[in-house]
Structures are given as structure tokens and as C-alpha cells.
Amino acid sequence: MTDLPTVALLGTGAMGAGMARNLAAAGIDLRVWNRTPERAAPLADVATVAATPAEAVAGADVLLTMLYDADSVLEVVSGLGDAIAPGTTWLQQSTIGVAGTNQAIALAEELGLVLVDAPVLGTRKPAEDGTLTVLASGPDEVADHVAPLLDAIGSRTLWLGPAGAGTRLKLAANAWVLTVVEGLAESLALTRDLGLDPALFLDAVQGSAVDAPYLRLKGEAMLSGALDPSFALSGAVKDADLILAAARAAGTELAVLPGVREHLARGVEAGHGDRDMAATYLAH
């Protein structure tokens, strides 16, 4: 397995921890770091837990970032200094928006890194199961280099062109996800407020053309209160802001997303930010 790259994974939160275990299971030599050390420590059985980002990346062939937002990604990578060698592949998988990705492209050029912009579709469970969809974009010549990593964390990889294309498609996909979650919350709330058991909505659409596994998964979470985060509500608000910023820059008029963002933010303001994004239902 010596032909596999050595990987430094920075960010072992809800997504990064599952990705780390799948990378290690594929035989990849892995170092991990997290800003909160307690979240990286459980990975000591499959990876080298580094005390600093610089310690993690020293001698690594691939830097993989799975951090919360653009500020954290840019701060950590720009602080690596001489610890990361020019020519290292930077697999940037955090959701950081168009502006953040443009800054990452500039930073990669400054540091001499080869940037692969490759955000993922999926939440905690797909990350743990290795069934994420990877939206990869970057130089064609590094596709084979990172293929073992992408195969380990995902069930499907789409190569989309130059770096930045992955992020753009991720935002479009997340716009749909957030719309579905908020629309579901509103339909359940309306069913309830019209004097019916809200579970009847899920029964009514079951097996129809508008049914979907995701609809039932989130609907049952909303009604049961089983809201351990697969993707936190606060993260959904962050992504909604990234989508709206990208739409403004592109000149796209979005009629639905501003209202979706307002309702998601209402849930955060009500104290549900650390719960799953299905907790938007609690604010209705």
C-alpha cells in the first residue's frame, strides 16, 4: 500500500471523523488534527493525532480540509508556513462558498499548492458509511492522485472542471436540500394547525411521485424530536448565506431561499442551532 498518499486531515467534526475512519480503512497513512483536541483523540486507533496543523501536514502528500467555514479554512492553511511543501495537493472539502473558494484558489497559488475543490453531498451517516457524493474540480493531472481518497469517502465522484466548479454545484444542491427541509416543516406545521395529526401528511405522500426517503427521514425526526445533528441547523443557516451571496453575485433572483433562510435562522435564535436542521420545525 506504499503507493497510497499520506494524508493530513484537518477537521474531525461530524463529517471529518467518519471520513477519517474510511480513509484509514482503505490503508491510507493518516494524520488528523482538530481545533478541539477532544474531537480528534478518538481517532488515535486509526490515525496519528497531531497537536498542531503544522505537525499534521509535515511530509504529507495531501492536505485535506474539512473545517466549518471559509475563515477557519483560510486561517489554518495560511498559518502552515514552511510546514507544507510546495506542490502538495490540497483537497478542500469544506463548504466555504464562491468567495471563500476564490480566496482558497489565490492562497493555493501563493503557497504553491495544487488545489482540488471537492465539497461533498451527504451528512454524518453517509460520511460514516463512505457513501458521500464528491463534487470534484481541479487539474486533471491530480485526479488519479486523489482517487484512492475519494473512493474511500464516497460512492460516487463527479469531476466538473477547473477548481471552483465543485463549490458552485454544491451550493445549487444545498439550495434544494434546504428548500425541501423547510417546505416539509411548513407542510407538517400546516397539517397540525389545521387540526390534524401532522403524521398524516407523511402517510398521504407515502409511495407517491412526491415521496422520497429523505422526506420520511426528516419528517419522522421532526415529529419524534429525534434531532441529534446529522447536519446542524446553524450550519444550514451558514450555507443559506453562502447560497444567497453566490446568487447575488451571479445575478440570479431567488424567490424561495430568502424565506427559507429566515425560518432556519428563527430556529437558531430559539436555541436549536446545535440540533439537526430538522429542528426548524420547532420554530413553527
XYZ file of C-alpha atoms in Angstrom:
284
model
C 0.000 0.000 0.000
C 3.079 2.241 -0.226
C 1.760 3.829 -3.432
C -1.075 5.436 -1.467
C -0.590 9.085 -0.470
C 0.000 10.167 3.109
C -2.904 12.389 4.131
C -3.250 15.154 6.706
C -6.926 15.658 7.541
C -7.675 18.921 9.332
C -11.134 18.951 10.897
C -12.597 15.880 12.607
C -16.102 17.071 13.377
C -19.371 15.446 12.354
C -18.141 14.869 8.799
C -14.396 14.628 9.205
C -14.400 11.877 11.826
C -16.310 9.439 9.621
C -14.206 10.353 6.608
C -11.035 9.735 8.634
C -12.083 6.202 9.571
C -12.896 5.341 5.964
C -9.562 6.720 4.765
C -7.732 4.663 7.370
C -9.758 1.556 6.470
C -8.554 1.973 2.875
C -4.968 1.622 4.093
C -4.081 5.296 3.826
C -1.442 6.654 6.212
C -3.416 9.317 8.035
C -2.658 12.201 10.391
C -5.542 14.159 11.915
C -5.960 17.449 13.741
C -8.908 19.304 15.193
C -9.128 22.705 16.858
C -10.883 20.991 19.771
C -8.434 18.155 20.589
C -11.100 16.032 22.271
C -12.796 15.548 18.893
C -9.641 14.148 17.297
C -8.500 11.954 20.195
C -10.943 9.069 19.489
C -9.238 8.583 16.113
C -5.946 7.565 17.719
C -6.722 3.929 16.958
C -6.590 4.543 13.202
C -4.526 7.704 12.725
C -1.724 9.796 14.164
C -3.339 12.579 16.177
C -1.333 15.775 15.726
C -1.153 18.600 18.241
C -0.977 21.301 15.549
C -1.907 21.646 11.881
C 1.793 22.058 11.027
C 2.611 18.763 12.744
C -0.138 17.035 10.769
C 0.939 18.276 7.354
C 4.711 17.879 7.686
C 5.698 15.383 4.987
C 2.104 14.708 3.887
C 1.301 14.244 0.207
C -2.271 15.527 0.516
C -3.770 18.159 2.785
C -7.499 17.569 3.292
C -9.528 20.340 4.936
C -12.972 19.638 6.375
C -13.498 22.692 8.555
C -16.558 24.775 9.408
C -16.278 27.816 7.181
C -14.062 29.893 4.912
C -12.496 31.861 7.759
C -11.341 28.719 9.564
C -10.036 27.098 6.356
C -8.081 30.165 5.248
C -6.745 30.869 8.730
C -5.473 27.333 9.268
C -3.935 26.844 5.830
C -2.336 30.288 5.650
C -0.755 29.575 9.051
C 1.026 26.410 7.911
C 4.070 28.304 6.678
C 7.046 26.122 5.745
C 5.401 23.007 7.204
C 3.654 22.310 3.908
C 5.810 21.730 0.849
C 5.098 23.460 -2.465
C 3.473 21.014 -4.860
C 1.379 19.371 -2.139
C -2.184 18.603 -3.205
C -4.784 20.496 -1.204
C -8.105 18.651 -1.195
C -10.503 21.329 0.041
C -13.802 19.659 1.037
C -15.343 22.205 3.389
C -18.394 24.179 2.242
C -16.988 27.706 2.007
C -18.928 29.357 -0.808
C -17.815 31.006 -4.021
C -15.966 33.925 -2.444
C -14.211 31.640 0.042
C -13.195 29.251 -2.721
C -11.811 32.108 -4.796
C -9.694 33.075 -1.778
C -8.573 29.454 -1.423
C -7.548 29.402 -5.091
C -5.462 32.533 -4.526
C -3.933 31.116 -1.336
C -3.043 27.848 -3.080
C -1.271 29.798 -5.803
C 0.599 31.843 -3.196
C 1.760 28.725 -1.326
C 2.433 26.671 -4.440
C -0.242 24.093 -3.627
C -2.341 22.144 -6.128
C -5.933 22.864 -5.188
C -8.739 20.353 -5.690
C -12.069 21.942 -4.739
C -14.165 18.915 -3.784
C -17.108 19.510 -1.435
C -19.397 16.590 -0.724
C -23.095 15.847 -0.760
C -24.212 13.986 2.352
C -24.252 14.326 6.112
C -22.887 12.431 9.112
C -24.265 8.957 8.264
C -23.052 8.918 4.630
C -19.687 10.219 5.870
C -19.508 7.306 8.325
C -20.655 4.817 5.674
C -18.308 6.102 2.970
C -21.226 6.861 0.652
C -20.790 10.596 0.093
C -21.044 12.088 -3.388
C -17.906 14.085 -4.170
C -18.134 17.153 -6.420
C -14.513 17.418 -7.500
C -12.928 20.187 -9.533
C -9.298 20.901 -10.218
C -6.416 19.957 -12.517
C -6.991 16.728 -14.446
C -3.465 15.559 -13.711
C -4.145 15.094 -9.979
C -7.340 13.063 -10.431
C -5.525 9.740 -10.170
C -3.502 11.001 -7.191
C -6.597 11.732 -5.088
C -8.786 8.925 -6.481
C -7.991 6.485 -3.602
C -9.114 9.130 -1.101
C -12.308 9.994 -2.933
C -13.131 6.316 -3.440
C -12.671 5.738 0.313
C -15.013 8.503 1.440
C -17.631 8.369 -1.300
C -19.658 6.090 -3.516
C -19.501 8.469 -6.480
C -17.218 11.241 -7.707
C -18.124 13.812 -10.350
C -15.202 15.685 -11.966
C -16.544 19.059 -13.032
C -13.685 21.085 -14.466
C -11.431 23.777 -13.000
C -11.331 24.390 -9.242
C -14.413 26.287 -8.132
C -16.945 24.269 -10.126
C -17.403 21.818 -7.255
C -18.355 24.566 -4.849
C -20.803 26.111 -7.293
C -22.651 22.830 -7.805
C -22.620 22.159 -4.046
C -24.404 25.453 -3.419
C -27.066 24.638 -6.012
C -27.599 21.211 -4.437
C -27.779 22.649 -0.925
C -30.353 25.192 -2.081
C -32.584 22.267 -2.981
C -31.928 20.431 0.312
C -32.726 23.473 2.453
C -35.868 24.157 0.440
C -37.047 20.563 0.942
C -36.398 20.615 4.698
C -38.130 23.932 5.266
C -41.006 23.047 2.924
C -41.518 19.791 4.817
C -41.556 21.650 8.148
C -44.187 24.028 6.803
C -46.410 21.230 5.472
C -46.257 19.404 8.807
C -46.983 22.631 10.695
C -49.893 23.448 8.413
C -51.356 19.950 8.831
C -51.061 20.358 12.613
C -52.553 23.844 12.681
C -55.483 22.730 10.547
C -56.399 20.386 13.369
C -54.966 17.146 12.029
C -52.228 14.794 13.154
C -49.167 16.050 11.221
C -48.063 12.445 10.648
C -50.998 12.199 8.235
C -49.039 14.335 5.759
C -46.297 11.710 5.598
C -48.931 8.990 5.220
C -50.620 10.894 2.388
C -47.487 11.236 0.242
C -46.086 7.780 1.007
C -45.408 5.831 -2.173
C -46.448 8.694 -4.434
C -44.360 10.513 -7.026
C -43.518 13.217 -4.472
C -42.395 10.796 -1.771
C -38.694 10.313 -1.024
C -36.626 8.521 1.647
C -35.208 11.888 2.708
C -38.707 13.293 3.226
C -39.633 10.477 5.598
C -36.269 10.582 7.379
C -36.521 14.291 8.185
C -40.276 14.231 8.730
C -40.054 11.479 11.320
C -37.189 13.320 13.030
C -39.299 16.479 13.204
C -42.309 14.685 14.684
C -40.406 12.454 17.110
C -37.966 15.111 18.316
C -35.026 12.829 17.455
C -32.818 15.740 16.469
C -29.251 14.623 17.108
C -27.378 16.522 14.406
C -26.580 14.890 11.096
C -26.164 18.446 9.871
C -26.674 21.207 12.411
C -29.276 23.922 11.963
C -26.594 26.578 12.478
C -24.663 25.071 9.573
C -27.783 25.215 7.423
C -28.044 28.962 8.078
C -24.363 29.368 7.179
C -24.916 27.533 3.907
C -28.061 29.530 3.140
C -25.997 32.698 3.462
C -23.379 31.289 1.078
C -26.081 30.387 -1.450
C -27.669 33.831 -1.277
C -24.292 35.548 -1.667
C -23.487 33.408 -4.718
C -26.890 34.157 -6.253
C -26.446 37.899 -5.763
C -23.026 37.787 -7.389
C -24.389 35.760 -10.310
C -27.434 37.989 -10.767
C -29.836 35.134 -10.003
C -33.112 36.076 -8.350
C -34.043 33.502 -5.704
C -37.632 33.825 -4.527
C -37.728 30.964 -2.028
C -34.316 30.861 -0.334
C -34.564 34.218 1.491
C -37.669 32.983 3.303
C -36.085 29.598 3.972
C -33.066 31.315 5.481
C -35.310 33.487 7.691
C -37.125 30.455 9.102
C -33.923 28.465 9.653
C -32.437 31.440 11.495
C -35.549 31.649 13.644
C -34.817 28.123 14.843
C -31.248 29.064 15.701
C -32.444 32.135 17.600
C -34.825 29.881 19.548
C -31.821 27.906 20.796
C -31.856 24.963 18.381
C -28.685 25.766 16.435
C -26.752 22.719 17.652
C -29.594 20.321 16.791
C -30.253 18.802 13.385
C -31.547 21.167 10.731
C -34.890 19.363 11.024
C -35.226 21.400 14.245
C -36.522 24.221 12.056
C -39.909 22.545 12.681
C -39.702 23.532 16.354
C -39.831 27.201 15.374
C -43.173 26.823 13.560
